[in-house]
């Protein structure tokens, strides 16, 4: 456990109203199959013997002879670390491992395009740790054998402190290659100035009485998921027939004029101003809005949880040091200051208790901000909300193409 002063660890804790994370999520989801598919077909990507399941012998073989070097290079997204890198400084002081941290990931498609050639050739990409969103690019890295199999016996803090929804995710069974960094939720935001009933159901997004006042996401997978949730279909277990049923409901919603617009990220301004009264939304957007009129709910039918994951390239020069940092981040006292800056869902439930304690010790605006964070269901969903959340379905390249053919025309008006 870190012995650094908690006030130092907290670093910059003010919620930031203009966040980069939701915007880049939109871009990576929209790129989806197109970005990864083009990279794979044009560059002739070859694998490194990837496996769906990892055996203990695979783990032992990879980690045999590898030792701590005292340094590591970490690739991450912008806005995912305190400006003064307080968390990294605490890790360095406690472990003696020097971290070179770079915010070089802007979108998943281009990032995959940058790293795939050296990884395919068995060469270092210059980073020992990277953060990747669950989606087609992470799936390609898994299938092509580009990621180091994790030695879970060395991730004792993860085993002890990670919440159950973050263990054994459908996109990485058994956490064979990844552990979560931060997560967010796709649900419904609504403006209580205009909506005079409690919103609890996806069906209300399809209610004709809100004609022209509903926003939906233009992203095909987000849109398709909500269509399936409405029909009681679990997207993680869905088939092509399920997609077609959901698409029919979504087309009908569109053709009735219920949907005002299919949004990327600009729904935030629309729902706050009342251009739309309710809309599909990302939890982090609504939290950062800080508006008392706009509420966020995980609908009773379900919502989507998306996760940015820590993973180690198979060709990493310093994998033991990277694994050490991964596990260190799962100490609640180490994770809390990071969550206080990022304002997204941490994978450690007990982080909430630490932030509550920090709020009690703080004064002024910091106390107000930390209290809001520690009590926010957008950052710390209830067990009931968590139980209703589902991950994106893992799609092969062929499935992704078919999925896009079914759902993309809905938001395009065809």
XYZ file of C-alpha atoms in Angstrom:
414
model
C 0.000 0.000 0.000
C 1.297 3.453 -0.889
C 2.692 5.543 1.943
C 2.399 8.777 -0.035
C 0.313 11.610 1.444
C -3.290 11.151 0.197
C -3.536 14.865 -0.572
C -0.592 14.494 -2.954
C -2.058 11.378 -4.514
C -5.387 13.052 -5.240
C -3.694 15.544 -7.541
C -6.207 17.345 -9.724
C -9.672 16.234 -8.669
C -12.033 18.785 -10.199
C -14.552 17.297 -12.639
C -13.738 18.446 -16.156
C -16.667 19.608 -18.252
C -15.027 19.080 -21.633
C -13.911 15.478 -21.781
C -12.054 13.787 -24.618
C -12.940 10.219 -23.694
C -16.551 9.996 -24.925
C -15.631 11.701 -28.187
C -12.860 9.266 -29.000
C -15.141 6.348 -28.044
C -17.527 7.517 -30.711
C -14.776 7.644 -33.295
C -13.417 4.211 -32.499
C -16.889 2.637 -32.563
C -17.733 4.312 -35.879
C -14.466 3.121 -37.356
C -15.090 -0.371 -36.034
C -14.820 -2.985 -38.727
C -13.862 -0.556 -41.444
C -10.675 0.603 -39.745
C -9.571 -2.811 -38.570
C -10.708 -4.598 -41.697
C -8.812 -2.248 -43.976
C -5.706 -2.574 -41.858
C -5.908 -6.346 -41.925
C -6.622 -6.725 -45.619
C -4.310 -4.031 -46.916
C -1.334 -4.890 -44.759
C -1.590 -8.650 -44.875
C -1.542 -9.041 -41.117
C -0.205 -12.330 -39.876
C -0.703 -13.757 -36.445
C 1.622 -14.953 -33.732
C -0.232 -18.138 -32.896
C -3.163 -16.616 -31.042
C -5.498 -18.852 -29.045
C -9.081 -18.554 -27.838
C -8.071 -20.153 -24.550
C -4.759 -19.869 -22.748
C -3.357 -22.805 -20.832
C -1.190 -22.590 -17.751
C 1.690 -23.946 -19.808
C 1.262 -21.028 -22.236
C 1.495 -18.619 -19.316
C 4.523 -20.328 -17.827
C 6.278 -20.485 -21.186
C 5.834 -16.765 -21.806
C 6.921 -15.596 -18.347
C 9.795 -18.053 -17.891
C 13.057 -16.196 -17.377
C 11.509 -12.734 -17.455
C 12.597 -10.425 -14.632
C 11.927 -6.892 -13.438
C 14.034 -4.276 -15.235
C 13.080 -1.210 -13.206
C 11.406 0.663 -16.057
C 8.426 0.531 -18.390
C 6.781 2.482 -21.192
C 3.012 3.037 -21.019
C 0.744 4.065 -23.932
C -2.609 5.575 -22.976
C -5.406 7.894 -24.115
C -5.443 11.642 -23.366
C -7.201 12.605 -20.147
C -6.607 9.253 -18.471
C -3.968 10.379 -15.962
C -3.610 13.397 -13.669
C -1.857 16.305 -15.334
C 0.894 16.085 -12.722
C 0.975 12.268 -13.053
C 0.496 11.901 -9.303
C -0.456 8.233 -9.560
C 2.622 7.403 -11.604
C 4.863 9.298 -9.170
C 3.406 7.330 -6.269
C 4.036 4.045 -8.085
C 7.605 5.047 -8.892
C 8.351 6.044 -5.296
C 6.902 2.844 -3.870
C 8.378 0.363 -6.369
C 11.451 2.079 -7.785
C 10.172 1.381 -11.306
C 10.549 4.338 -13.676
C 7.509 4.926 -15.907
C 7.634 6.725 -19.236
C 4.014 7.704 -19.882
C 2.747 8.880 -23.265
C -0.758 9.825 -24.411
C -0.345 8.429 -27.916
C -3.652 6.601 -28.416
C -6.276 8.794 -30.073
C -8.429 6.191 -31.837
C -8.418 2.399 -31.811
C -8.310 1.929 -35.588
C -5.186 4.025 -36.230
C -3.534 2.661 -33.084
C -4.041 -0.904 -34.282
C -2.743 0.093 -37.705
C 0.389 1.494 -36.080
C 1.231 -1.505 -33.905
C 0.103 -4.435 -36.068
C 3.138 -4.584 -38.391
C 5.822 -4.770 -35.671
C 3.693 -7.125 -33.572
C 3.139 -9.400 -36.563
C 6.898 -9.434 -37.092
C 7.551 -10.210 -33.424
C 9.130 -6.812 -32.838
C 8.767 -4.371 -29.952
C 6.304 -1.500 -30.402
C 8.185 0.612 -27.867
C 5.543 0.148 -25.169
C 5.186 -2.412 -22.397
C 1.650 -1.493 -21.373
C -1.269 -0.138 -23.394
C -4.947 0.635 -22.846
C -7.388 -0.831 -25.384
C -11.173 -0.656 -25.523
C -13.147 -3.864 -25.797
C -14.063 -4.026 -29.463
C -12.879 -5.385 -32.772
C -9.275 -4.160 -32.473
C -8.799 -5.799 -29.085
C -10.388 -8.946 -30.466
C -7.963 -8.918 -33.391
C -5.028 -8.561 -30.997
C -6.337 -11.562 -29.056
C -6.934 -13.727 -32.107
C -3.633 -12.866 -33.760
C -1.592 -13.590 -30.647
C -0.325 -10.052 -30.147
C -0.955 -9.912 -26.382
C 0.991 -11.456 -23.520
C -0.976 -14.046 -21.530
C -1.389 -12.705 -18.014
C 0.030 -14.528 -15.007
C -2.969 -14.163 -12.723
C -0.969 -15.547 -9.796
C 0.986 -12.266 -9.918
C -2.209 -10.199 -9.964
C -3.250 -10.806 -6.374
C -4.688 -7.322 -5.860
C -6.813 -7.749 -8.972
C -8.065 -11.109 -7.717
C -8.869 -9.689 -4.285
C -10.317 -6.287 -5.166
C -11.845 -6.332 -8.656
C -15.627 -6.263 -8.805
C -17.329 -9.374 -10.141
C -18.552 -7.685 -13.361
C -14.907 -7.068 -14.257
C -13.750 -10.643 -13.834
C -14.113 -13.135 -16.659
C -15.658 -10.682 -19.172
C -17.170 -12.087 -22.351
C -14.644 -10.219 -24.503
C -11.700 -11.796 -22.633
C -12.747 -15.011 -20.868
C -10.811 -15.612 -17.682
C -8.992 -12.258 -18.056
C -6.497 -14.187 -20.113
C -4.993 -11.047 -21.665
C -6.575 -7.992 -20.045
C -7.770 -6.421 -16.826
C -9.995 -3.301 -16.763
C -8.671 0.227 -16.352
C -11.931 2.215 -16.314
C -15.467 1.671 -17.635
C -18.581 3.548 -18.660
C -22.214 2.776 -19.405
C -24.578 3.407 -22.297
C -28.033 4.203 -20.928
C -30.711 6.898 -21.228
C -30.412 10.594 -20.371
C -33.542 12.705 -20.050
C -34.359 16.304 -19.218
C -36.788 16.594 -16.322
C -37.851 20.072 -17.452
C -39.710 18.450 -20.320
C -40.240 14.828 -19.328
C -42.689 14.720 -16.435
C -42.567 10.980 -15.849
C -39.765 8.812 -14.573
C -37.838 7.182 -17.390
C -37.122 3.545 -16.633
C -37.520 1.702 -19.934
C -36.126 1.629 -23.464
C -39.746 1.352 -24.575
C -40.141 5.036 -23.675
C -37.642 5.890 -26.415
C -40.163 4.317 -28.806
C -43.258 6.058 -27.396
C -45.053 8.101 -30.078
C -45.986 10.795 -27.538
C -42.325 11.857 -27.642
C -42.352 12.127 -31.436
C -39.468 14.272 -32.640
C -37.982 14.566 -29.152
C -35.940 11.374 -28.927
C -32.245 11.031 -29.658
C -30.586 7.754 -30.621
C -26.921 6.979 -31.206
C -25.740 6.678 -34.779
C -23.186 4.020 -33.909
C -24.451 0.715 -35.277
C -23.501 -1.472 -32.330
C -24.866 0.891 -29.703
C -28.076 1.343 -31.707
C -28.472 -2.369 -32.360
C -27.926 -3.227 -28.712
C -30.814 -1.014 -27.617
C -33.081 -2.545 -30.229
C -32.228 -5.980 -28.887
C -32.621 -4.927 -25.254
C -36.139 -3.724 -26.110
C -37.000 -7.203 -27.409
C -35.501 -8.973 -24.403
C -32.512 -10.226 -26.385
C -29.078 -10.391 -24.762
C -26.708 -8.768 -27.313
C -23.817 -10.924 -26.108
C -25.704 -14.049 -27.227
C -27.441 -12.597 -30.260
C -27.728 -14.073 -33.751
C -28.271 -12.581 -37.189
C -31.994 -13.300 -36.812
C -31.992 -11.276 -33.582
C -30.253 -8.391 -35.329
C -32.885 -8.354 -38.054
C -35.730 -8.311 -35.499
C -34.117 -5.412 -33.653
C -33.499 -3.542 -36.896
C -37.181 -3.816 -37.787
C -38.166 -2.161 -34.485
C -35.599 0.582 -34.956
C -36.744 1.286 -38.521
C -40.320 1.565 -37.317
C -39.238 4.017 -34.611
C -37.471 6.102 -37.257
C -40.292 5.938 -39.804
C -42.832 7.122 -37.206
C -40.762 10.276 -36.777
C -40.032 9.557 -33.124
C -36.281 10.041 -33.574
C -35.215 13.648 -33.968
C -31.610 12.774 -34.753
C -29.022 9.984 -34.627
C -26.151 11.445 -32.656
C -22.419 11.011 -32.296
C -21.563 13.067 -29.203
C -23.575 16.222 -29.794
C -26.587 14.789 -27.959
C -25.185 16.314 -24.749
C -25.951 19.845 -25.865
C -29.258 18.759 -27.405
C -30.670 17.152 -24.260
C -29.460 19.941 -21.974
C -31.140 22.599 -24.160
C -34.310 20.585 -24.715
C -33.865 19.993 -28.438
C -34.428 16.377 -27.488
C -36.079 15.391 -24.243
C -34.495 11.975 -23.900
C -31.639 10.220 -25.630
C -29.243 7.309 -25.566
C -26.220 8.554 -23.639
C -22.869 7.674 -22.119
C -22.644 7.942 -18.345
C -19.459 10.026 -18.370
C -21.031 12.656 -20.602
C -23.961 13.099 -18.242
C -21.728 13.208 -15.149
C -19.545 15.895 -16.715
C -22.617 17.918 -17.675
C -23.299 18.684 -13.975
C -26.866 19.714 -14.835
C -29.539 19.164 -12.161
C -32.179 18.828 -14.886
C -30.579 16.002 -16.871
C -30.855 12.551 -15.323
C -29.236 9.284 -16.365
C -30.731 5.829 -15.969
C -29.811 2.259 -16.808
C -33.105 1.054 -18.328
C -34.790 -1.994 -16.860
C -34.220 -3.962 -20.071
C -30.470 -3.427 -19.880
C -27.597 -1.167 -20.867
C -24.143 -1.587 -22.338
C -20.958 -1.489 -20.286
C -17.790 -0.686 -22.203
C -14.328 -1.058 -20.753
C -10.868 0.283 -21.460
C -8.385 -2.442 -20.607
C -4.776 -2.731 -19.511
C -2.831 -5.215 -21.620
C 0.771 -6.095 -22.380
C 2.051 -6.452 -25.958
C 3.569 -9.887 -26.422
C 6.819 -8.281 -27.583
C 7.124 -5.972 -24.560
C 10.674 -5.347 -23.368
C 9.619 -4.905 -19.727
C 6.544 -7.106 -19.154
C 7.246 -7.895 -15.488
C 7.324 -4.199 -14.653
C 4.084 -3.689 -16.593
C 2.411 -6.532 -14.713
C 3.602 -4.994 -11.438
C 1.951 -1.677 -12.319
C -1.265 -3.396 -13.389
C -1.605 -5.076 -10.015
C -0.552 -1.956 -8.097
C -3.447 -0.059 -9.648
C -5.826 -2.561 -8.036
C -4.984 -1.404 -4.519
C -8.041 0.741 -3.664
C -5.923 3.500 -2.086
C -3.916 3.695 -5.314
C -6.926 3.595 -7.608
C -9.006 6.244 -5.828
C -6.933 9.326 -6.814
C -7.058 8.190 -10.438
C -10.838 7.799 -10.336
C -11.116 11.222 -8.700
C -9.490 12.677 -11.795
C -11.030 10.525 -14.540
C -14.604 10.445 -13.154
C -15.421 7.128 -14.827
C -16.363 3.802 -13.274
C -13.435 2.149 -11.465
C -13.212 -1.655 -11.502
C -12.751 -1.715 -7.721
C -15.952 -1.309 -5.652
C -14.085 -0.333 -2.472
C -12.658 2.704 -4.267
C -15.940 4.375 -3.340
C -15.148 4.065 0.372
C -11.732 5.654 -0.110
C -13.194 8.584 -2.057
C -15.864 9.019 0.624
C -13.075 9.237 3.200
C -11.197 11.771 1.046
C -14.399 13.840 0.819
C -14.744 13.842 4.603
C -11.170 15.106 4.947
C -11.469 17.767 2.225
C -12.817 21.323 2.409
C -14.463 23.815 0.081
C -14.916 22.997 -3.590
C -12.802 19.857 -3.297
C -15.143 18.492 -0.639
C -18.151 19.287 -2.814
C -16.621 17.636 -5.890
C -15.508 14.511 -4.050
C -18.846 14.116 -2.288
C -20.670 14.336 -5.603
C -18.299 11.791 -7.116
C -18.524 9.323 -4.237
C -22.326 9.332 -4.297
C -22.858 9.365 -8.060
C -24.596 6.303 -9.566
C -22.908 7.259 -12.838
C -19.526 6.391 -11.328
C -20.655 3.803 -8.787
C -23.725 2.017 -10.201
C -25.912 0.021 -7.867
C -25.749 -3.765 -7.853
C -29.144 -3.770 -9.568
C -27.834 -1.542 -12.361
C -24.674 -3.609 -12.772
C -26.739 -6.772 -13.084
C -28.533 -5.276 -16.097
C -25.381 -4.334 -17.983
C -24.022 -6.308 -20.923
C -20.792 -6.100 -22.917
C -20.544 -5.608 -26.658
C -20.838 -8.913 -28.480
C -17.546 -10.190 -29.818
C -17.876 -10.008 -33.603
C -15.686 -11.662 -36.198
C -14.790 -9.597 -39.258
C -17.526 -11.311 -41.255
C -20.092 -10.755 -38.501
C -19.099 -7.118 -38.124
C -19.662 -6.564 -41.839
C -23.082 -8.229 -41.670
C -24.000 -6.296 -38.530
C -23.159 -2.993 -40.186
C -25.231 -3.897 -43.253
C -28.256 -4.494 -41.040
C -28.045 -1.522 -38.673
C -26.101 1.245 -40.416
C -28.850 2.053 -42.976
C -31.235 2.894 -40.119
C -29.305 5.959 -39.000
C -28.460 6.844 -42.609
C -32.125 6.982 -43.582
C -32.117 4.107 -46.042
